[in-house]
Amino acid sequence: MILKVIAVGDIIGNLGVRELTNKLKNIKQKENIDFCIVNGENSAEGMGITEKNFNDILEAGADVVTMGNHTWGKKDIFKFIDNPKLIRPVNYPEGVVGKGYGIYECNGKKIAIINALGRVDINILTENPFLIIRDIVEKIQNEVDMIFVDFHAEATAEKIAMANYLDGKVTAVFGTHTHVQTADERILPKSTAYITDIGMTGPRDSVIGMDIQASLKRFETTLPERYKIATGKCIFNAVIFEIDDNTNKVYNIKRIFLGKWFFLFYRCYNILIRK
């Protein structure tokens, strides 16, 4: 028997929530998905999450919603921070509201989801994610069948280091935050599945989800420019982990990138024009 878990990349604004609603249920049905993790920290127009965003993401088919550096972007979150289906980074200082991991039941299996925040180029004071996750894994490893880690981090090196640090100790480590899906999905030597970043679900013609002109102005002038969500068609990024029911280990990891044909056409068109 195979158990399939899907992790969906950072939801960007209302457009991203709408794209999730339009695509996720069909993908779950087509791929026979058993459990769904969605990163929702950018769902409130790029920064944070509202109660409506949260409920819409669950209605779209998510079993758990993870967060990141914009966890506290909207004060609305304090209304539902204790919902068992919401996970914020585990390495916030002790005493911060909410929880950094949860344990869920699916098809007779107990699945732990841990959310952690990187420290390289994030500019948020947090506890050491390596040590915090290590302690949690040691605490729960005998009471769960699988452990998935959403590592919300900027630096590729930090993500790769985390994956190797946890190799053989958790089922999978997947990166979020950069909004760009990487093509390095693999099974590490001691059986842990890994990908540096699963990408984003949001506006296609954008700078990681944000309006292109507003983003360019910031880079061109170095002056503050209010970010705003881009408009137009969307992409849908996710990763599917296929897990052996007997060993509880991932034997296959598959990327999903819906909406990429425009990019391939545009690239080929430009190559032909230059010739």
PDB file of C-alpha atoms in Angstrom, residues 23-245:
ATOM      1  CA  LYS A  23      -6.567  23.107  -8.471  1.00  0.00           C
ATOM      2  CA  LEU A  24      -6.013  21.220  -5.228  1.00  0.00           C
ATOM      3  CA  LYS A  25      -9.090  19.010  -5.039  1.00  0.00           C
ATOM      4  CA  ASN A  26      -8.635  17.786  -8.614  1.00  0.00           C
ATOM      5  CA  ILE A  27      -4.957  17.053  -7.978  1.00  0.00           C
ATOM      6  CA  LYS A  28      -5.773  15.195  -4.768  1.00  0.00           C
ATOM      7  CA  GLN A  29      -8.312  13.081  -6.604  1.00  0.00           C
ATOM      8  CA  LYS A  30      -6.115  12.424  -9.642  1.00  0.00           C
ATOM      9  CA  GLU A  31      -3.018  11.591  -7.580  1.00  0.00           C
ATOM     10  CA  ASN A  32      -4.859   9.740  -4.782  1.00  0.00           C
ATOM     11  CA  ILE A  33      -3.465  12.095  -2.134  1.00  0.00           C
ATOM     12  CA  ASP A  34      -3.986  11.068   1.481  1.00  0.00           C
ATOM     13  CA  PHE A  35      -2.646  14.085   3.366  1.00  0.00           C
ATOM     14  CA  CYS A  36      -2.061  17.721   2.414  1.00  0.00           C
ATOM     15  CA  ILE A  37       0.282  20.374   3.862  1.00  0.00           C
ATOM     16  CA  VAL A  38      -0.057  23.987   2.672  1.00  0.00           C
ATOM     17  CA  ASN A  39       2.199  26.923   3.547  1.00  0.00           C
ATOM     18  CA  GLY A  40      -0.115  29.891   4.098  1.00  0.00           C
ATOM     19  CA  GLU A  41       2.099  32.629   5.553  1.00  0.00           C
ATOM     20  CA  ASN A  42       1.708  34.884   2.485  1.00  0.00           C
ATOM     21  CA  SER A  43      -1.992  34.297   1.885  1.00  0.00           C
ATOM     22  CA  ALA A  44      -3.103  37.663   3.334  1.00  0.00           C
ATOM     23  CA  GLU A  45      -1.959  39.738   0.351  1.00  0.00           C
ATOM     24  CA  GLY A  46       1.641  38.688   0.764  1.00  0.00           C
ATOM     25  CA  MET A  47       2.117  39.072   4.494  1.00  0.00           C
ATOM     26  CA  GLY A  48       0.476  36.907   7.138  1.00  0.00           C
ATOM     27  CA  ILE A  49      -2.840  35.098   7.202  1.00  0.00           C
ATOM     28  CA  THR A  50      -6.397  36.012   8.169  1.00  0.00           C
ATOM     29  CA  GLU A  51      -9.075  33.752   9.565  1.00  0.00           C
ATOM     30  CA  LYS A  52     -10.852  33.837   6.214  1.00  0.00           C
ATOM     31  CA  ASN A  53      -7.651  32.848   4.384  1.00  0.00           C
ATOM     32  CA  PHE A  54      -7.131  30.015   6.845  1.00  0.00           C
ATOM     33  CA  ASN A  55     -10.664  28.673   6.481  1.00  0.00           C
ATOM     34  CA  ASP A  56     -10.522  28.988   2.681  1.00  0.00           C
ATOM     35  CA  ILE A  57      -7.261  27.009   2.566  1.00  0.00           C
ATOM     36  CA  LEU A  58      -8.756  24.259   4.716  1.00  0.00           C
ATOM     37  CA  GLU A  59     -11.893  24.243   2.570  1.00  0.00           C
ATOM     38  CA  ALA A  60      -9.686  23.892  -0.516  1.00  0.00           C
ATOM     39  CA  GLY A  61      -8.380  20.610   0.876  1.00  0.00           C
ATOM     40  CA  ALA A  62      -5.495  21.295   3.274  1.00  0.00           C
ATOM     41  CA  ASP A  63      -5.109  19.118   6.364  1.00  0.00           C
ATOM     42  CA  VAL A  64      -2.602  21.447   8.022  1.00  0.00           C
ATOM     43  CA  VAL A  65      -1.366  24.994   7.334  1.00  0.00           C
ATOM     44  CA  THR A  66       2.242  25.945   8.071  1.00  0.00           C
ATOM     45  CA  MET A  67       3.672  29.444   8.446  1.00  0.00           C
ATOM     46  CA  GLY A  68       7.004  31.313   8.356  1.00  0.00           C
ATOM     47  CA  ASN A  69       8.614  34.721   8.825  1.00  0.00           C
ATOM     48  CA  HIS A  70       5.307  36.552   8.220  1.00  0.00           C
ATOM     49  CA  THR A  71       3.410  34.570  10.855  1.00  0.00           C
ATOM     50  CA  TRP A  72       2.434  37.711  12.775  1.00  0.00           C
ATOM     51  CA  GLY A  73       1.797  39.839   9.666  1.00  0.00           C
ATOM     52  CA  LYS A  74      -1.918  40.101  10.469  1.00  0.00           C
ATOM     53  CA  LYS A  75      -3.263  40.507  13.996  1.00  0.00           C
ATOM     54  CA  ASP A  76      -6.223  38.378  12.961  1.00  0.00           C
ATOM     55  CA  ILE A  77      -4.079  35.293  13.545  1.00  0.00           C
ATOM     56  CA  PHE A  78      -4.446  35.610  17.311  1.00  0.00           C
ATOM     57  CA  LYS A  79      -8.110  34.639  16.908  1.00  0.00           C
ATOM     58  CA  PHE A  80      -7.220  31.156  15.653  1.00  0.00           C
ATOM     59  CA  ILE A  81      -3.571  30.636  16.575  1.00  0.00           C
ATOM     60  CA  ASP A  82      -4.522  27.658  18.754  1.00  0.00           C
ATOM     61  CA  ASN A  83      -6.353  25.818  15.989  1.00  0.00           C
ATOM     62  CA  PRO A  84      -4.751  22.351  15.812  1.00  0.00           C
ATOM     63  CA  LYS A  85      -4.473  22.630  12.036  1.00  0.00           C
ATOM     64  CA  LEU A  86      -2.273  25.741  12.189  1.00  0.00           C
ATOM     65  CA  ILE A  87       1.479  25.350  12.763  1.00  0.00           C
ATOM     66  CA  ARG A  88       3.815  28.316  13.273  1.00  0.00           C
ATOM     67  CA  PRO A  89       7.640  28.097  13.392  1.00  0.00           C
ATOM     68  CA  VAL A  90       8.749  25.933  16.292  1.00  0.00           C
ATOM     69  CA  ASN A  91      11.848  27.978  17.075  1.00  0.00           C
ATOM     70  CA  TYR A  92      10.155  31.155  18.238  1.00  0.00           C
ATOM     71  CA  PRO A  93      11.156  31.946  21.850  1.00  0.00           C
ATOM     72  CA  GLU A  94       9.580  29.912  24.621  1.00  0.00           C
ATOM     73  CA  GLY A  95       6.195  31.238  25.681  1.00  0.00           C
ATOM     74  CA  VAL A  96       5.130  32.534  22.266  1.00  0.00           C
ATOM     75  CA  VAL A  97       1.527  31.592  21.486  1.00  0.00           C
ATOM     76  CA  GLY A  98       0.722  28.793  19.065  1.00  0.00           C
ATOM     77  CA  LYS A  99       2.563  25.559  18.433  1.00  0.00           C
ATOM     78  CA  GLY A 100       5.452  24.567  16.220  1.00  0.00           C
ATOM     79  CA  TYR A 101       4.415  21.026  15.439  1.00  0.00           C
ATOM     80  CA  GLY A 102       1.366  18.821  15.362  1.00  0.00           C
ATOM     81  CA  ILE A 103       0.556  15.120  15.151  1.00  0.00           C
ATOM     82  CA  TYR A 104      -2.246  13.950  12.870  1.00  0.00           C
ATOM     83  CA  GLU A 105      -3.816  10.604  12.021  1.00  0.00           C
ATOM     84  CA  CYS A 106      -4.173   9.458   8.426  1.00  0.00           C
ATOM     85  CA  ASN A 107      -5.012   5.962   7.171  1.00  0.00           C
ATOM     86  CA  GLY A 108      -3.968   4.409  10.455  1.00  0.00           C
ATOM     87  CA  LYS A 109      -0.671   6.310  10.518  1.00  0.00           C
ATOM     88  CA  LYS A 110       0.446   9.087  12.827  1.00  0.00           C
ATOM     89  CA  ILE A 111       2.056  11.943  10.910  1.00  0.00           C
ATOM     90  CA  ALA A 112       4.019  14.707  12.627  1.00  0.00           C
ATOM     91  CA  ILE A 113       4.413  18.072  10.899  1.00  0.00           C
ATOM     92  CA  ILE A 114       7.151  20.414  12.142  1.00  0.00           C
ATOM     93  CA  ASN A 115       7.509  24.010  10.936  1.00  0.00           C
ATOM     94  CA  ALA A 116      10.807  25.829  11.517  1.00  0.00           C
ATOM     95  CA  LEU A 117      12.296  29.176  10.544  1.00  0.00           C
ATOM     96  CA  GLY A 118      15.826  29.575   9.198  1.00  0.00           C
ATOM     97  CA  ARG A 119      18.178  32.178  10.649  1.00  0.00           C
ATOM     98  CA  VAL A 120      20.399  33.100   7.683  1.00  0.00           C
ATOM     99  CA  ASP A 121      19.243  36.382   6.052  1.00  0.00           C
ATOM    100  CA  ILE A 122      15.814  36.165   7.683  1.00  0.00           C
ATOM    101  CA  ASN A 123      16.369  39.026  10.173  1.00  0.00           C
ATOM    102  CA  ILE A 124      14.160  37.549  12.865  1.00  0.00           C
ATOM    103  CA  LEU A 125      15.564  36.584  16.253  1.00  0.00           C
ATOM    104  CA  THR A 126      14.778  32.908  16.769  1.00  0.00           C
ATOM    105  CA  GLU A 127      16.163  29.909  18.609  1.00  0.00           C
ATOM    106  CA  ASN A 128      18.519  27.502  16.814  1.00  0.00           C
ATOM    107  CA  PRO A 129      16.264  25.455  14.487  1.00  0.00           C
ATOM    108  CA  PHE A 130      18.745  22.560  14.322  1.00  0.00           C
ATOM    109  CA  LEU A 131      18.752  21.984  18.064  1.00  0.00           C
ATOM    110  CA  ILE A 132      15.040  22.639  18.508  1.00  0.00           C
ATOM    111  CA  ILE A 133      14.032  20.170  15.784  1.00  0.00           C
ATOM    112  CA  ARG A 134      16.540  17.602  17.050  1.00  0.00           C
ATOM    113  CA  ASP A 135      14.965  17.705  20.516  1.00  0.00           C
ATOM    114  CA  ILE A 136      11.419  17.420  19.149  1.00  0.00           C
ATOM    115  CA  VAL A 137      12.312  14.491  16.901  1.00  0.00           C
ATOM    116  CA  GLU A 138      13.884  12.675  19.840  1.00  0.00           C
ATOM    117  CA  LYS A 139      10.755  13.367  21.879  1.00  0.00           C
ATOM    118  CA  ILE A 140       8.165  12.146  19.375  1.00  0.00           C
ATOM    119  CA  GLN A 141       9.974   9.601  17.212  1.00  0.00           C
ATOM    120  CA  ASN A 142       8.536   6.616  19.071  1.00  0.00           C
ATOM    121  CA  GLU A 143       4.956   7.851  18.963  1.00  0.00           C
ATOM    122  CA  VAL A 144       4.657   8.707  15.266  1.00  0.00           C
ATOM    123  CA  ASP A 145       5.127   6.847  11.995  1.00  0.00           C
ATOM    124  CA  MET A 146       6.324   9.780   9.883  1.00  0.00           C
ATOM    125  CA  ILE A 147       7.815  13.228  10.419  1.00  0.00           C
ATOM    126  CA  PHE A 148       7.708  16.020   7.821  1.00  0.00           C
ATOM    127  CA  VAL A 149       9.653  19.246   8.267  1.00  0.00           C
ATOM    128  CA  ASP A 150       8.683  22.489   6.509  1.00  0.00           C
ATOM    129  CA  PHE A 151      11.912  24.493   6.791  1.00  0.00           C
ATOM    130  CA  HIS A 152      11.040  28.089   5.954  1.00  0.00           C
ATOM    131  CA  ALA A 153      14.463  29.493   5.146  1.00  0.00           C
ATOM    132  CA  GLU A 154      16.268  31.809   2.728  1.00  0.00           C
ATOM    133  CA  ALA A 155      19.716  30.262   2.381  1.00  0.00           C
ATOM    134  CA  THR A 156      20.119  27.176   0.217  1.00  0.00           C
ATOM    135  CA  ALA A 157      23.111  26.067   2.301  1.00  0.00           C
ATOM    136  CA  GLU A 158      21.090  26.220   5.517  1.00  0.00           C
ATOM    137  CA  LYS A 159      18.340  24.101   3.990  1.00  0.00           C
ATOM    138  CA  ILE A 160      20.746  21.495   2.639  1.00  0.00           C
ATOM    139  CA  ALA A 161      22.541  21.399   5.985  1.00  0.00           C
ATOM    140  CA  MET A 162      19.235  20.842   7.794  1.00  0.00           C
ATOM    141  CA  ALA A 163      18.322  17.988   5.463  1.00  0.00           C
ATOM    142  CA  ASN A 164      21.610  16.219   6.076  1.00  0.00           C
ATOM    143  CA  TYR A 165      21.361  16.892   9.800  1.00  0.00           C
ATOM    144  CA  LEU A 166      17.982  15.134   9.867  1.00  0.00           C
ATOM    145  CA  ASP A 167      18.739  12.419   7.294  1.00  0.00           C
ATOM    146  CA  GLY A 168      17.469   9.103   8.600  1.00  0.00           C
ATOM    147  CA  LYS A 169      15.646  10.802  11.481  1.00  0.00           C
ATOM    148  CA  VAL A 170      12.651  12.263   9.630  1.00  0.00           C
ATOM    149  CA  THR A 171      10.594  11.232   6.623  1.00  0.00           C
ATOM    150  CA  ALA A 172      11.096  14.397   4.586  1.00  0.00           C
ATOM    151  CA  VAL A 173      12.480  17.918   4.705  1.00  0.00           C
ATOM    152  CA  PHE A 174      11.081  20.430   2.230  1.00  0.00           C
ATOM    153  CA  GLY A 175      12.002  24.085   1.919  1.00  0.00           C
ATOM    154  CA  THR A 176       9.643  27.030   1.618  1.00  0.00           C
ATOM    155  CA  HIS A 177      10.071  30.841   1.568  1.00  0.00           C
ATOM    156  CA  THR A 178      11.994  31.629  -1.645  1.00  0.00           C
ATOM    157  CA  HIS A 179       8.899  31.074  -3.852  1.00  0.00           C
ATOM    158  CA  VAL A 180      11.048  29.491  -6.579  1.00  0.00           C
ATOM    159  CA  GLN A 181      10.682  25.757  -7.087  1.00  0.00           C
ATOM    160  CA  THR A 182      14.029  23.961  -7.232  1.00  0.00           C
ATOM    161  CA  ALA A 183      14.847  20.892  -9.311  1.00  0.00           C
ATOM    162  CA  ASP A 184      16.932  19.059  -6.707  1.00  0.00           C
ATOM    163  CA  GLU A 185      14.369  16.666  -5.270  1.00  0.00           C
ATOM    164  CA  ARG A 186      16.029  13.464  -4.075  1.00  0.00           C
ATOM    165  CA  ILE A 187      16.218  10.745  -1.462  1.00  0.00           C
ATOM    166  CA  LEU A 188      19.224  11.249   0.823  1.00  0.00           C
ATOM    167  CA  PRO A 189      21.587   8.342   1.736  1.00  0.00           C
ATOM    168  CA  LYS A 190      19.776   7.498   4.987  1.00  0.00           C
ATOM    169  CA  SER A 191      16.283   7.592   3.388  1.00  0.00           C
ATOM    170  CA  THR A 192      15.037  11.140   4.098  1.00  0.00           C
ATOM    171  CA  ALA A 193      13.368  12.842   1.105  1.00  0.00           C
ATOM    172  CA  TYR A 194      14.485  16.383   0.347  1.00  0.00           C
ATOM    173  CA  ILE A 195      13.888  19.399  -1.899  1.00  0.00           C
ATOM    174  CA  THR A 196      15.358  22.864  -1.337  1.00  0.00           C
ATOM    175  CA  ASP A 197      12.164  24.761  -2.142  1.00  0.00           C
ATOM    176  CA  ILE A 198       8.737  23.627  -3.276  1.00  0.00           C
ATOM    177  CA  GLY A 199       7.927  27.011  -4.854  1.00  0.00           C
ATOM    178  CA  MET A 200       4.785  29.133  -4.666  1.00  0.00           C
ATOM    179  CA  THR A 201       1.150  29.233  -5.666  1.00  0.00           C
ATOM    180  CA  GLY A 202       0.280  32.683  -6.931  1.00  0.00           C
ATOM    181  CA  PRO A 203       0.689  35.246  -9.738  1.00  0.00           C
ATOM    182  CA  ARG A 204       2.814  33.922 -12.602  1.00  0.00           C
ATOM    183  CA  ASP A 205       4.024  37.205 -14.115  1.00  0.00           C
ATOM    184  CA  SER A 206       5.617  38.638 -11.004  1.00  0.00           C
ATOM    185  CA  VAL A 207       8.717  38.894  -8.846  1.00  0.00           C
ATOM    186  CA  ILE A 208       8.089  35.976  -6.465  1.00  0.00           C
ATOM    187  CA  GLY A 209       4.412  36.940  -6.394  1.00  0.00           C
ATOM    188  CA  MET A 210       4.822  40.689  -6.167  1.00  0.00           C
ATOM    189  CA  ASP A 211       4.064  43.362  -8.781  1.00  0.00           C
ATOM    190  CA  ILE A 212       7.005  43.606 -11.185  1.00  0.00           C
ATOM    191  CA  GLN A 213       7.168  47.409 -11.462  1.00  0.00           C
ATOM    192  CA  ALA A 214       6.991  47.952  -7.711  1.00  0.00           C
ATOM    193  CA  SER A 215       9.760  45.395  -7.236  1.00  0.00           C
ATOM    194  CA  LEU A 216      11.945  46.923  -9.949  1.00  0.00           C
ATOM    195  CA  LYS A 217      11.602  50.384  -8.435  1.00  0.00           C
ATOM    196  CA  ARG A 218      12.999  49.091  -5.139  1.00  0.00           C
ATOM    197  CA  PHE A 219      15.988  47.523  -6.875  1.00  0.00           C
ATOM    198  CA  GLU A 220      16.569  50.491  -9.174  1.00  0.00           C
ATOM    199  CA  THR A 221      16.332  53.300  -6.621  1.00  0.00           C
ATOM    200  CA  THR A 222      17.010  51.481  -3.307  1.00  0.00           C
ATOM    201  CA  LEU A 223      14.142  53.574  -1.917  1.00  0.00           C
ATOM    202  CA  PRO A 224      11.277  52.013   0.054  1.00  0.00           C
ATOM    203  CA  GLU A 225       8.430  51.007  -2.205  1.00  0.00           C
ATOM    204  CA  ARG A 226       5.306  49.353  -0.910  1.00  0.00           C
ATOM    205  CA  TYR A 227       5.034  45.843  -2.253  1.00  0.00           C
ATOM    206  CA  LYS A 228       1.768  44.813  -3.815  1.00  0.00           C
ATOM    207  CA  ILE A 229       0.555  41.488  -5.123  1.00  0.00           C
ATOM    208  CA  ALA A 230       0.802  41.011  -8.880  1.00  0.00           C
ATOM    209  CA  THR A 231      -2.294  40.256 -10.950  1.00  0.00           C
ATOM    210  CA  GLY A 232      -3.048  37.882 -13.806  1.00  0.00           C
ATOM    211  CA  LYS A 233      -2.715  34.140 -14.273  1.00  0.00           C
ATOM    212  CA  CYS A 234      -1.230  31.936 -11.581  1.00  0.00           C
ATOM    213  CA  ILE A 235       1.133  29.026 -11.168  1.00  0.00           C
ATOM    214  CA  PHE A 236       0.624  26.129  -8.770  1.00  0.00           C
ATOM    215  CA  ASN A 237       3.723  24.583  -7.165  1.00  0.00           C
ATOM    216  CA  ALA A 238       3.770  21.488  -4.986  1.00  0.00           C
ATOM    217  CA  VAL A 239       5.614  18.269  -4.231  1.00  0.00           C
ATOM    218  CA  ILE A 240       4.188  14.785  -3.772  1.00  0.00           C
ATOM    219  CA  PHE A 241       5.875  12.292  -1.469  1.00  0.00           C
ATOM    220  CA  GLU A 242       5.064   8.626  -2.126  1.00  0.00           C
ATOM    221  CA  ILE A 243       5.591   6.544   0.996  1.00  0.00           C
ATOM    222  CA  ASP A 244       5.855   2.793   1.433  1.00  0.00           C
ATOM    223  CA  ASP A 245       3.206   1.704   3.935  1.00  0.00           C
TER     224      ASP A 245
END
